Amino acid sequence: MPTVNAYAATSAKSPLGPQAIQRRELGPRDVLVEIKFCGICHSDIHTVRGEWGEATYPLVPGHEIAGIVTGVGAQVTKHAVGDRVGVGCMVDSCGDCSSCHRGEEQHCLKGFVGTYGATGKDGQLTQGGYATHIVVTEDFVLKIPEGLALDAAAPLLCAGITTYSPLRRWGAGPGKKVAIVGLGGLGHMAVKLARAMGAEVTVLSQSLSKKEDGLRLGAHHYHATQNPETFQKLAGTFDLIVNTVSAKIDLDAYLSLLALDGALVTVGAPPEPLSLNAFSLFMPRRIFTGSLIGGVAQTQEMLDFCAKHHIGADIEVIPASKINDAYERVLASDVRYRFVIDTSTLK
Ligand code: NAP
Ligand code: ZN
């Protein structure tokens, strides 16, 4: 089995470090991707630190992968050597349940195979994109259109689709007032995408420290949630609120900002349970829901939409040796707006 260089966590408490891992031999429908860039998602941090439950170590995180195809199995038809491709949060699913048939592989009834920390169909623990190469079945490999730089495209594979999917599902577009809570990796993509869809976009951030950035990214309005007046001023305003916050928030306060039949969609995944008051849902009638990444077809649709609208992530490219520092900066909300690992530094 091919051995490749990677960066791994060996426990919930220790820093990540260099680690050689093995990838499976190329099967008939497999694609070998030379990873060029991999984004750092807050989910990587939740996972390696055991915040969502016990993890298995060593664990190589990374599910925002962009690279070049360097090998294909004999039966591969969708990709060819030299193609620019991406891999997101899923590397397989059963392919045969009602969710998979609907193109909602993220809701596969047998459970999709996560890009890291999951058990693949070969029985091996999957390892993610903080590595030089990955082997993935062709159906879960996306095409990165020409015109999107690979480094700025990498975060689209998670942050992009996770925000694109609920914006589409809940009708972000002309005439709709959309608020994005939290201006981090997901939040900044949500602002760009909602703006490109034609919505009137508001950022709700903890403070006004990133206001200039928020407006540059495409927001029409920007408010600080630390200021209680924000909640009075904006009561009953929004058709859609997308919550990207990685920590617990006061759901009742955010629900109060929705108009009749407005929806609050949570994509942020704090380890602690969220709670709400039933009256927040019916005075007036409102929707509270969640959203998990997006299916393969919609991920490709999102990549094509981004190419058409010239949308990439705002990134800070780092060498692998800075991964642990980057984690601390993400936790301090000091990220503008996605760290992306240059995987050539793993060699
Ligand atoms: P991130 O870059 O750290 O952004 C999160 C933002 O939330 C921060 O920039 C900050 O924005 C705000 N925030 C952080 N702590 C806060 C607190 N205590 N109170 C209020 N606001 C706070 O993280 P990310 O990579 O965008 O991920 C965000 C969340 O989405 C994570 O929980 C991640 O696991 C989850 N996620 C879910 C899915 C899914 O499919 N549902 C997919 C990917 C990620 P401001 O500084 O602007 O306030
Ligand atoms: Zn992610």
Short mmCIF file of C-alpha atoms and ligand atoms in Angstrom, two decimals:
data_model
loop_
_atom_site.label_atom_id
_atom_site.label_comp_id
_atom_site.label_asym_id
_atom_site.label_seq_id
_atom_site.Cartn_x
_atom_site.Cartn_y
_atom_site.Cartn_z
CA MET A 1 0.00 0.00 0.00
CA PRO A 2 1.32 3.46 -0.82
CA THR A 3 2.71 5.40 2.13
CA VAL A 4 2.15 9.16 2.10
CA ASN A 5 3.18 12.07 4.31
CA ALA A 6 0.49 13.56 6.52
CA TYR A 7 -0.13 15.58 9.67
CA ALA A 8 -2.03 13.80 12.44
CA ALA A 9 -3.42 14.17 15.92
CA THR A 10 -2.33 11.37 18.25
CA SER A 11 -4.66 12.29 21.12
CA ALA A 12 -7.33 14.84 21.99
CA LYS A 13 -4.83 16.90 23.97
CA SER A 14 -1.55 16.72 22.06
CA PRO A 15 -0.60 18.98 19.16
CA LEU A 16 -0.76 17.59 15.62
CA GLY A 17 2.51 16.43 14.08
CA PRO A 18 4.02 14.73 11.01
CA GLN A 19 2.87 11.16 10.44
CA ALA A 20 3.29 8.68 7.57
CA ILE A 21 0.00 6.98 6.66
CA GLN A 22 -1.03 4.35 4.16
CA ARG A 23 -3.57 4.81 1.40
CA ARG A 24 -5.30 1.87 -0.23
CA GLU A 25 -4.16 0.51 -3.59
CA LEU A 26 -6.04 2.07 -6.48
CA GLY A 27 -9.22 0.03 -7.10
CA PRO A 28 -10.96 -0.10 -10.50
CA ARG A 29 -13.23 2.88 -9.70
CA ASP A 30 -10.74 4.81 -7.57
CA VAL A 31 -9.06 8.12 -8.29
CA LEU A 32 -5.66 9.03 -6.86
CA VAL A 33 -5.52 12.73 -6.03
CA GLU A 34 -2.30 14.60 -5.36
CA ILE A 35 -3.52 17.05 -2.74
CA LYS A 36 -2.29 20.60 -3.32
CA PHE A 37 -4.28 22.46 -0.65
CA CYS A 38 -6.49 21.55 2.28
CA GLY A 39 -8.61 23.98 4.30
CA ILE A 40 -8.84 23.93 8.10
CA CYS A 41 -12.48 23.66 9.17
CA HIS A 42 -13.61 24.22 12.75
CA SER A 43 -15.07 20.68 12.52
CA ASP A 44 -11.47 19.38 12.32
CA ILE A 45 -10.83 20.98 15.71
CA HIS A 46 -14.10 19.72 17.28
CA THR A 47 -13.24 16.22 16.04
CA VAL A 48 -9.56 15.90 16.97
CA ARG A 49 -10.22 17.34 20.42
CA GLY A 50 -12.97 14.79 21.05
CA GLU A 51 -15.64 17.48 21.45
CA TRP A 52 -18.19 15.51 19.40
CA GLY A 53 -17.34 12.19 21.02
CA GLU A 54 -14.30 9.99 21.31
CA ALA A 55 -12.07 9.91 18.22
CA THR A 56 -9.71 7.17 17.03
CA TYR A 57 -6.03 8.14 16.78
CA PRO A 58 -3.81 8.75 14.94
CA LEU A 59 -6.32 10.93 13.11
CA VAL A 60 -5.52 12.95 9.99
CA PRO A 61 -8.18 15.66 9.66
CA GLY A 62 -9.06 17.67 6.56
CA HIS A 63 -12.13 17.64 4.34
CA GLU A 64 -11.58 20.70 2.18
CA ILE A 65 -9.31 19.10 -0.40
CA ALA A 66 -8.19 20.51 -3.74
CA GLY A 67 -5.66 18.84 -6.01
CA ILE A 68 -4.80 17.14 -9.26
CA VAL A 69 -5.64 13.64 -10.44
CA THR A 70 -2.44 11.60 -10.80
CA GLY A 71 -3.91 8.15 -11.27
CA VAL A 72 -7.20 6.45 -12.16
CA GLY A 73 -8.47 2.88 -11.87
CA ALA A 74 -9.29 0.87 -15.01
CA GLN A 75 -13.05 1.53 -14.85
CA VAL A 76 -12.97 5.24 -14.01
CA THR A 77 -14.93 7.34 -16.52
CA LYS A 78 -15.60 10.63 -14.71
CA HIS A 79 -12.04 11.86 -14.15
CA ALA A 80 -8.71 11.72 -15.94
CA VAL A 81 -5.06 12.25 -15.02
CA GLY A 82 -4.36 15.98 -14.90
CA ASP A 83 -7.90 17.02 -13.90
CA ARG A 84 -8.33 19.68 -11.20
CA VAL A 85 -10.51 18.11 -8.53
CA GLY A 86 -11.87 18.48 -5.02
CA VAL A 87 -12.93 16.14 -2.23
CA GLY A 88 -15.23 17.28 0.57
CA CYS A 89 -16.59 15.74 3.76
CA MET A 90 -17.74 12.45 2.23
CA VAL A 91 -15.76 9.77 0.40
CA ASP A 92 -18.51 7.15 -0.04
CA SER A 93 -22.11 6.17 0.74
CA CYS A 94 -24.27 3.09 0.17
CA GLY A 95 -25.45 4.44 -3.20
CA ASP A 96 -28.66 2.46 -2.97
CA CYS A 97 -30.98 4.00 -0.35
CA SER A 98 -33.72 6.60 -0.90
CA SER A 99 -31.42 9.44 0.23
CA CYS A 100 -28.59 8.39 -2.09
CA HIS A 101 -31.07 8.04 -4.97
CA ARG A 102 -32.20 11.62 -4.27
CA GLY A 103 -28.60 12.83 -4.41
CA GLU A 104 -28.60 13.52 -0.66
CA GLU A 105 -25.68 11.23 0.12
CA GLN A 106 -25.03 13.19 3.32
CA HIS A 107 -28.26 11.61 4.60
CA CYS A 108 -27.42 8.08 3.40
CA LEU A 109 -29.60 5.74 5.47
CA LYS A 110 -26.60 3.49 6.11
CA GLY A 111 -24.44 6.51 7.01
CA PHE A 112 -22.08 8.17 4.59
CA VAL A 113 -18.36 7.46 4.89
CA GLY A 114 -16.69 10.56 6.27
CA THR A 115 -13.41 11.71 4.77
CA TYR A 116 -11.67 11.11 8.10
CA GLY A 117 -12.38 9.17 11.27
CA ALA A 118 -14.89 6.84 9.60
CA THR A 119 -14.75 3.22 8.52
CA GLY A 120 -14.52 2.86 4.74
CA LYS A 121 -16.03 0.02 2.71
CA ASP A 122 -12.58 -1.62 2.83
CA GLY A 123 -12.88 -1.76 6.63
CA GLN A 124 -10.04 0.74 7.12
CA LEU A 125 -10.23 3.95 9.12
CA THR A 126 -10.43 6.89 6.72
CA GLN A 127 -7.76 9.59 6.95
CA GLY A 128 -8.29 13.12 5.64
CA GLY A 129 -6.67 15.81 3.60
CA TYR A 130 -3.76 17.07 5.72
CA ALA A 131 -1.74 14.76 3.49
CA THR A 132 0.00 14.66 0.12
CA HIS A 133 -2.36 12.16 -1.56
CA ILE A 134 -5.77 10.57 -1.13
CA VAL A 135 -7.58 7.70 -2.88
CA VAL A 136 -11.33 8.23 -3.38
CA THR A 137 -14.01 6.42 -5.36
CA GLU A 138 -14.76 8.49 -8.47
CA ASP A 139 -18.38 9.37 -7.54
CA PHE A 140 -17.16 11.45 -4.59
CA VAL A 141 -14.58 13.42 -6.53
CA LEU A 142 -15.72 16.89 -7.72
CA LYS A 143 -14.51 18.91 -10.65
CA ILE A 144 -12.96 22.28 -9.83
CA PRO A 145 -13.77 24.52 -12.79
CA GLU A 146 -11.03 26.44 -14.58
CA GLY A 147 -11.02 29.98 -13.25
CA LEU A 148 -11.16 28.92 -9.61
CA ALA A 149 -7.71 28.89 -8.02
CA LEU A 150 -7.10 25.60 -6.20
CA ASP A 151 -6.12 27.25 -2.90
CA ALA A 152 -9.20 29.50 -2.72
CA ALA A 153 -11.41 26.65 -3.99
CA ALA A 154 -10.40 24.16 -1.26
CA PRO A 155 -12.69 25.69 1.44
CA LEU A 156 -15.65 25.52 -0.94
CA LEU A 157 -15.68 21.74 -0.45
CA CYS A 158 -17.03 22.18 3.10
CA ALA A 159 -17.59 25.83 4.03
CA GLY A 160 -18.98 26.55 0.56
CA ILE A 161 -21.46 23.70 0.26
CA THR A 162 -22.52 23.86 3.92
CA THR A 163 -23.75 27.42 3.43
CA TYR A 164 -24.86 27.14 -0.23
CA SER A 165 -27.22 24.26 0.55
CA PRO A 166 -29.42 25.99 3.18
CA LEU A 167 -29.35 29.28 1.26
CA ARG A 168 -30.83 27.41 -1.74
CA ARG A 169 -33.19 25.27 0.34
CA TRP A 170 -34.69 28.32 2.06
CA GLY A 171 -34.85 30.54 -1.00
CA ALA A 172 -32.14 33.17 -0.54
CA GLY A 173 -32.51 35.53 -3.49
CA PRO A 174 -33.91 38.86 -4.62
CA GLY A 175 -36.39 40.37 -2.18
CA LYS A 176 -35.20 38.15 0.70
CA LYS A 177 -33.53 39.49 3.84
CA VAL A 178 -30.84 37.06 4.94
CA ALA A 179 -28.73 37.31 8.10
CA ILE A 180 -25.50 35.40 8.64
CA VAL A 181 -24.49 34.83 12.26
CA GLY A 182 -20.70 34.56 12.79
CA LEU A 183 -18.13 35.80 10.29
CA GLY A 184 -15.66 32.92 10.22
CA GLY A 185 -14.92 30.30 7.55
CA LEU A 186 -18.54 29.31 6.93
CA GLY A 187 -19.92 32.77 7.64
CA HIS A 188 -17.77 34.60 5.11
CA MET A 189 -18.73 32.09 2.41
CA ALA A 190 -22.40 32.49 3.34
CA VAL A 191 -22.10 36.26 2.87
CA LYS A 192 -20.51 35.92 -0.57
CA LEU A 193 -22.98 33.28 -1.73
CA ALA A 194 -26.12 35.00 -0.41
CA ARG A 195 -25.02 38.23 -2.05
CA ALA A 196 -24.39 36.46 -5.38
CA MET A 197 -27.86 34.90 -5.13
CA GLY A 198 -29.31 38.40 -4.94
CA ALA A 199 -30.41 38.57 -1.30
CA GLU A 200 -30.15 41.56 1.03
CA VAL A 201 -27.42 40.39 3.38
CA THR A 202 -26.75 41.29 7.01
CA VAL A 203 -23.85 40.08 9.14
CA LEU A 204 -24.47 39.52 12.83
CA SER A 205 -21.03 39.28 14.42
CA GLN A 206 -20.02 39.50 18.06
CA SER A 207 -18.41 42.92 17.55
CA LEU A 208 -17.91 45.49 14.81
CA SER A 209 -14.19 44.65 14.49
CA LYS A 210 -14.67 42.95 11.08
CA LYS A 211 -17.30 45.38 9.75
CA GLU A 212 -15.16 46.68 6.89
CA ASP A 213 -14.41 43.12 5.78
CA GLY A 214 -18.05 42.10 6.02
CA LEU A 215 -19.15 44.92 3.75
CA ARG A 216 -16.31 44.19 1.31
CA LEU A 217 -17.35 40.52 1.21
CA GLY A 218 -20.80 41.60 0.09
CA ALA A 219 -22.95 42.34 3.14
CA HIS A 220 -25.30 45.31 2.95
CA HIS A 221 -25.54 45.69 6.74
CA TYR A 222 -23.41 44.73 9.73
CA HIS A 223 -24.39 44.62 13.41
CA ALA A 224 -22.73 43.64 16.68
CA THR A 225 -24.59 41.03 18.71
CA GLN A 226 -22.78 42.14 21.87
CA ASN A 227 -24.93 45.26 21.68
CA PRO A 228 -28.42 44.44 23.06
CA GLU A 229 -29.93 47.23 20.94
CA THR A 230 -29.19 45.13 17.85
CA PHE A 231 -31.90 42.67 18.88
CA GLN A 232 -34.45 45.42 19.53
CA LYS A 233 -33.68 47.26 16.30
CA LEU A 234 -33.83 44.16 14.07
CA ALA A 235 -36.79 42.34 15.70
CA GLY A 236 -39.00 40.60 13.11
CA THR A 237 -36.73 41.54 10.19
CA PHE A 238 -35.31 38.46 8.45
CA ASP A 239 -36.70 35.80 6.11
CA LEU A 240 -33.70 33.58 6.74
CA ILE A 241 -30.95 33.44 9.34
CA VAL A 242 -28.01 31.06 8.87
CA ASN A 243 -26.21 30.42 12.16
CA THR A 244 -22.56 29.43 11.62
CA VAL A 245 -21.40 29.86 15.22
CA SER A 246 -19.24 27.07 16.64
CA ALA A 247 -20.43 27.77 20.19
CA LYS A 248 -23.79 27.81 21.95
CA ILE A 249 -25.96 30.84 21.11
CA ASP A 250 -29.18 32.23 22.57
CA LEU A 251 -31.63 30.78 20.04
CA ASP A 252 -34.60 32.71 21.42
CA ALA A 253 -32.83 36.00 20.82
CA TYR A 254 -32.04 35.08 17.19
CA LEU A 255 -35.53 33.64 16.55
CA SER A 256 -36.95 37.01 17.61
CA LEU A 257 -35.24 38.53 14.56
CA LEU A 258 -37.29 36.40 12.11
CA ALA A 259 -40.35 37.65 10.24
CA LEU A 260 -43.53 35.53 9.93
CA ASP A 261 -42.60 32.12 8.42
CA GLY A 262 -38.92 33.01 8.55
CA ALA A 263 -36.37 30.23 9.13
CA LEU A 264 -33.37 30.01 11.43
CA VAL A 265 -31.02 27.34 10.07
CA THR A 266 -28.22 26.13 12.29
CA VAL A 267 -25.10 24.81 10.60
CA GLY A 268 -22.79 25.62 13.53
CA ALA A 269 -22.25 22.45 15.55
CA PRO A 270 -21.35 23.27 19.16
CA PRO A 271 -20.68 20.31 21.44
CA GLU A 272 -23.32 21.51 23.93
CA PRO A 273 -27.08 21.12 23.31
CA LEU A 274 -29.00 24.19 22.13
CA SER A 275 -32.29 25.06 23.79
CA LEU A 276 -35.23 27.26 22.87
CA ASN A 277 -38.56 28.49 24.21
CA ALA A 278 -41.59 27.16 22.26
CA PHE A 279 -43.12 30.65 22.24
CA SER A 280 -40.19 31.81 20.09
CA LEU A 281 -41.52 29.50 17.35
CA PHE A 282 -45.15 30.61 17.35
CA MET A 283 -45.16 34.31 18.26
CA PRO A 284 -45.20 34.71 15.21
CA ARG A 285 -44.93 31.36 13.39
CA ARG A 286 -41.26 30.60 12.71
CA ILE A 287 -39.07 27.69 11.61
CA PHE A 288 -36.02 26.32 13.38
CA THR A 289 -33.98 23.75 11.47
CA GLY A 290 -30.48 22.56 10.61
CA SER A 291 -28.46 21.62 7.56
CA LEU A 292 -25.62 19.16 6.97
CA ILE A 293 -23.07 19.85 4.19
CA GLY A 294 -24.79 18.96 0.87
CA GLY A 295 -25.04 16.15 -1.68
CA VAL A 296 -22.47 15.45 -4.38
CA ALA A 297 -24.55 16.93 -7.22
CA GLN A 298 -25.29 20.09 -5.27
CA THR A 299 -21.62 20.41 -4.34
CA GLN A 300 -20.76 20.39 -8.05
CA GLU A 301 -23.57 22.91 -8.67
CA MET A 302 -22.05 25.14 -5.95
CA LEU A 303 -18.55 24.90 -7.48
CA ASP A 304 -19.95 25.85 -10.90
CA PHE A 305 -21.92 28.73 -9.32
CA CYS A 306 -18.74 29.97 -7.62
CA ALA A 307 -16.80 29.83 -10.90
CA LYS A 308 -19.56 31.75 -12.68
CA HIS A 309 -19.63 34.43 -9.98
CA HIS A 310 -15.83 34.47 -9.39
CA ILE A 311 -16.23 33.40 -5.77
CA GLY A 312 -13.44 31.77 -3.81
CA ALA A 313 -12.69 31.77 -0.11
CA ASP A 314 -10.59 34.53 1.46
CA ILE A 315 -7.64 32.51 2.65
CA GLU A 316 -4.39 32.56 4.54
CA VAL A 317 -2.11 29.86 3.12
CA ILE A 318 0.09 28.22 5.77
CA PRO A 319 2.77 25.52 5.88
CA ALA A 320 1.93 22.33 7.78
CA SER A 321 4.20 23.47 10.64
CA LYS A 322 1.68 26.24 11.43
CA ILE A 323 -1.39 23.97 11.78
CA ASN A 324 -1.37 24.03 15.59
CA ASP A 325 -1.04 27.84 15.65
CA ALA A 326 -3.87 28.08 13.14
CA TYR A 327 -6.12 25.98 15.41
CA GLU A 328 -5.53 28.42 18.28
CA ARG A 329 -6.27 31.37 16.00
CA VAL A 330 -9.52 29.77 14.77
CA LEU A 331 -10.57 29.26 18.40
CA ALA A 332 -9.84 32.95 19.08
CA SER A 333 -11.98 33.98 16.03
CA ASP A 334 -8.71 35.31 14.55
CA VAL A 335 -9.15 33.90 11.06
CA ARG A 336 -9.46 35.93 7.83
CA TYR A 337 -11.32 33.82 6.77
CA ARG A 338 -9.97 30.31 6.20
CA PHE A 339 -6.57 28.78 6.84
CA VAL A 340 -5.46 26.61 3.93
CA ILE A 341 -2.52 24.21 4.23
CA ASP A 342 -0.01 24.15 1.39
CA THR A 343 0.51 20.38 1.35
CA SER A 344 3.82 20.68 -0.55
CA THR A 345 5.24 21.55 2.90
CA LEU A 346 4.51 17.95 3.99
CA LYS A 347 7.12 16.56 1.64
P1 NAP B 1 -14.99 29.51 12.48
O1 NAP B 1 -14.18 29.89 11.29
O2 NAP B 1 -14.32 29.37 13.80
O3 NAP B 1 -16.21 30.55 12.58
C1 NAP B 1 -17.12 30.55 13.64
C2 NAP B 1 -17.50 31.98 13.96
O4 NAP B 1 -18.47 31.95 15.01
C3 NAP B 1 -16.38 32.85 14.50
O5 NAP B 1 -15.62 33.44 13.50
C4 NAP B 1 -17.13 33.88 15.30
O6 NAP B 1 -17.63 34.89 14.42
C5 NAP B 1 -18.34 33.11 15.82
N1 NAP B 1 -18.14 32.67 17.21
C6 NAP B 1 -17.17 31.88 17.69
N2 NAP B 1 -17.31 31.69 19.01
C7 NAP B 1 -18.41 32.38 19.37
C8 NAP B 1 -19.10 32.56 20.59
N3 NAP B 1 -18.67 32.00 21.75
N4 NAP B 1 -20.21 33.33 20.59
C9 NAP B 1 -20.65 33.90 19.46
N5 NAP B 1 -20.04 33.76 18.27
C10 NAP B 1 -18.94 33.01 18.22
O7 NAP B 1 -15.69 28.09 12.26
P2 NAP B 1 -16.24 27.44 10.88
O8 NAP B 1 -15.19 26.57 10.32
O9 NAP B 1 -16.88 28.48 10.08
O10 NAP B 1 -17.34 26.44 11.48
C11 NAP B 1 -18.44 26.95 12.21
C12 NAP B 1 -19.25 25.83 12.81
O11 NAP B 1 -19.90 25.10 11.77
C13 NAP B 1 -18.43 24.79 13.57
O12 NAP B 1 -19.15 24.39 14.72
C14 NAP B 1 -18.31 23.64 12.59
O13 NAP B 1 -18.10 22.40 13.20
C15 NAP B 1 -19.67 23.71 11.95
N6 NAP B 1 -19.78 23.06 10.64
C16 NAP B 1 -20.96 22.46 10.35
C17 NAP B 1 -21.16 21.88 9.12
C18 NAP B 1 -22.49 21.28 8.76
O14 NAP B 1 -22.57 20.51 7.81
N7 NAP B 1 -23.55 21.62 9.48
C19 NAP B 1 -20.12 21.87 8.17
C20 NAP B 1 -18.93 22.51 8.51
C21 NAP B 1 -18.76 23.11 9.74
P3 NAP B 1 -17.63 36.46 14.84
O15 NAP B 1 -16.22 36.73 15.26
O16 NAP B 1 -18.02 37.13 13.58
O17 NAP B 1 -18.61 36.63 15.93
ZN ZN B 2 -15.91 21.30 7.48
#
